[in-house]
Amino acid sequence: MPRFLTLVRIDERNAPTDAPGPEFDERMGALFEEISKAGVMLDTAGLAPTAEGTRITWSEGKFSYTDGPFTESKEVIGGYSISRCKDKAEALEWAKRFLEIHPEHWEVTVEVREIAEG
């Protein structure tokens, strides 16, 4: 069965400041438990803010380093998951269920891509 990488994209500069509440954590925990018991979830994590990151660029045979935050980026990757699904439709359904848990006034985007094997 193919593996899929889901990238969670957020606008770090306009991220919600309000905490989603305990019901959010409960719903997210229930979804993660369900997806794990189904044997779909292989790994997932949130990422530290870009202020704590460094970009390394290779150009014209030289390295350059840029410490965060990356103000030129409107959207950044805030987290990821790796899942094993029967097809892309199943991966998209899990991603949709993940998004539906978030408060309606939040803006969160996920990108689902199949991992190239071999």
CSV table of C-alpha atoms in Angstrom, one decimal, residues 12-118:
chain,number,residue,atom,x,y,z
A,12,GLU,CA,2.6,31.7,11.0
A,13,ARG,CA,2.3,35.5,11.0
A,14,ASN,CA,-1.5,35.4,11.4
A,15,ALA,CA,-1.9,32.3,13.5
A,16,PRO,CA,-4.9,32.3,15.9
A,17,THR,CA,-3.9,33.5,19.3
A,18,ASP,CA,-6.9,31.9,21.0
A,19,ALA,CA,-6.5,28.4,22.5
A,20,PRO,CA,-8.9,25.9,20.8
A,21,GLY,CA,-10.0,24.5,24.2
A,22,PRO,CA,-10.0,21.0,25.7
A,23,GLU,CA,-12.7,19.7,23.3
A,24,PHE,CA,-10.2,20.3,20.4
A,25,ASP,CA,-7.6,18.1,22.2
A,26,GLU,CA,-10.1,15.4,22.9
A,27,ARG,CA,-11.4,15.3,19.3
A,28,MET,CA,-7.8,15.3,17.9
A,29,GLY,CA,-6.8,12.6,20.3
A,30,ALA,CA,-9.8,10.5,19.3
A,31,LEU,CA,-8.9,10.9,15.6
A,32,PHE,CA,-5.3,10.0,16.2
A,33,GLU,CA,-6.3,6.9,18.2
A,34,GLU,CA,-8.7,5.9,15.4
A,35,ILE,CA,-6.2,6.4,12.6
A,36,SER,CA,-3.5,4.5,14.6
A,37,LYS,CA,-5.8,1.6,15.4
A,38,ALA,CA,-6.7,1.4,11.7
A,39,GLY,CA,-3.0,0.9,10.9
A,40,VAL,CA,-2.9,4.1,8.8
A,41,MET,CA,-0.8,6.5,10.8
A,42,LEU,CA,2.9,5.8,10.7
A,43,ASP,CA,4.2,9.1,12.1
A,44,THR,CA,3.0,12.6,12.9
A,45,ALA,CA,4.3,15.7,14.6
A,46,GLY,CA,4.0,19.5,14.8
A,47,LEU,CA,7.1,21.6,14.1
A,48,ALA,CA,8.8,24.3,16.1
A,49,PRO,CA,8.2,27.9,14.8
A,50,THR,CA,10.4,29.1,11.9
A,51,ALA,CA,12.1,31.5,14.3
A,52,GLU,CA,13.9,28.4,15.5
A,53,GLY,CA,14.8,27.1,12.1
A,54,THR,CA,17.6,27.6,9.6
A,55,ARG,CA,17.4,27.2,5.8
A,56,ILE,CA,20.5,26.0,3.9
A,57,THR,CA,20.7,26.9,0.2
A,58,TRP,CA,23.1,25.4,-2.3
A,59,SER,CA,23.6,27.8,-5.2
A,60,GLU,CA,26.5,28.2,-7.6
A,61,GLY,CA,28.6,25.7,-5.7
A,62,LYS,CA,28.2,27.5,-2.4
A,63,PHE,CA,26.1,27.2,0.8
A,64,SER,CA,24.3,30.0,2.4
A,65,TYR,CA,22.4,29.9,5.7
A,66,THR,CA,19.3,31.9,6.6
A,67,ASP,CA,18.1,31.8,10.2
A,68,GLY,CA,14.4,32.1,10.8
A,69,PRO,CA,11.9,33.5,11.1
A,70,PHE,CA,11.3,33.4,7.4
A,71,THR,CA,9.3,36.5,6.9
A,72,GLU,CA,9.3,36.2,3.1
A,73,SER,CA,7.1,33.0,3.5
A,74,LYS,CA,3.4,33.6,3.9
A,75,GLU,CA,2.7,29.9,4.5
A,76,VAL,CA,5.0,27.6,6.4
A,77,ILE,CA,4.9,23.9,7.3
A,78,GLY,CA,3.5,23.7,10.8
A,79,GLY,CA,3.4,19.9,11.0
A,80,TYR,CA,3.2,16.7,9.0
A,81,SER,CA,2.0,13.1,9.1
A,82,ILE,CA,3.0,10.0,7.2
A,83,SER,CA,0.3,7.5,6.5
A,84,ARG,CA,-0.2,4.2,4.7
A,85,CYS,CA,-3.5,4.2,2.8
A,86,LYS,CA,-5.0,2.0,0.1
A,87,ASP,CA,-5.1,5.0,-2.3
A,88,LYS,CA,-5.0,8.8,-2.5
A,89,ALA,CA,-8.8,9.1,-1.9
A,90,GLU,CA,-8.4,7.4,1.5
A,91,ALA,CA,-5.4,9.7,2.4
A,92,LEU,CA,-7.6,12.8,1.4
A,93,GLU,CA,-10.5,11.6,3.6
A,94,TRP,CA,-8.2,11.3,6.7
A,95,ALA,CA,-6.8,14.8,5.9
A,96,LYS,CA,-10.3,16.2,5.6
A,97,ARG,CA,-11.3,14.7,9.0
A,98,PHE,CA,-8.2,16.3,10.5
A,99,LEU,CA,-9.1,19.7,9.2
A,100,GLU,CA,-12.7,19.4,10.3
A,101,ILE,CA,-11.6,19.2,14.0
A,102,HIS,CA,-10.1,22.7,13.8
A,103,PRO,CA,-12.2,25.8,14.8
A,104,GLU,CA,-14.1,27.3,11.9
A,105,HIS,CA,-12.3,30.6,12.1
A,106,TRP,CA,-8.8,29.1,11.8
A,107,GLU,CA,-7.2,28.8,8.4
A,108,VAL,CA,-5.3,25.6,8.0
A,109,THR,CA,-4.3,24.0,4.7
A,110,VAL,CA,-3.0,20.5,4.1
A,111,GLU,CA,-1.1,19.2,1.1
A,112,VAL,CA,-1.3,15.4,0.5
A,113,ARG,CA,1.4,13.8,-1.6
A,114,GLU,CA,2.2,10.2,-2.3
A,115,ILE,CA,5.7,9.2,-1.3
A,116,ALA,CA,7.7,8.0,-4.3
A,117,GLU,CA,8.9,4.5,-3.5
A,118,GLY,CA,12.0,2.9,-4.9
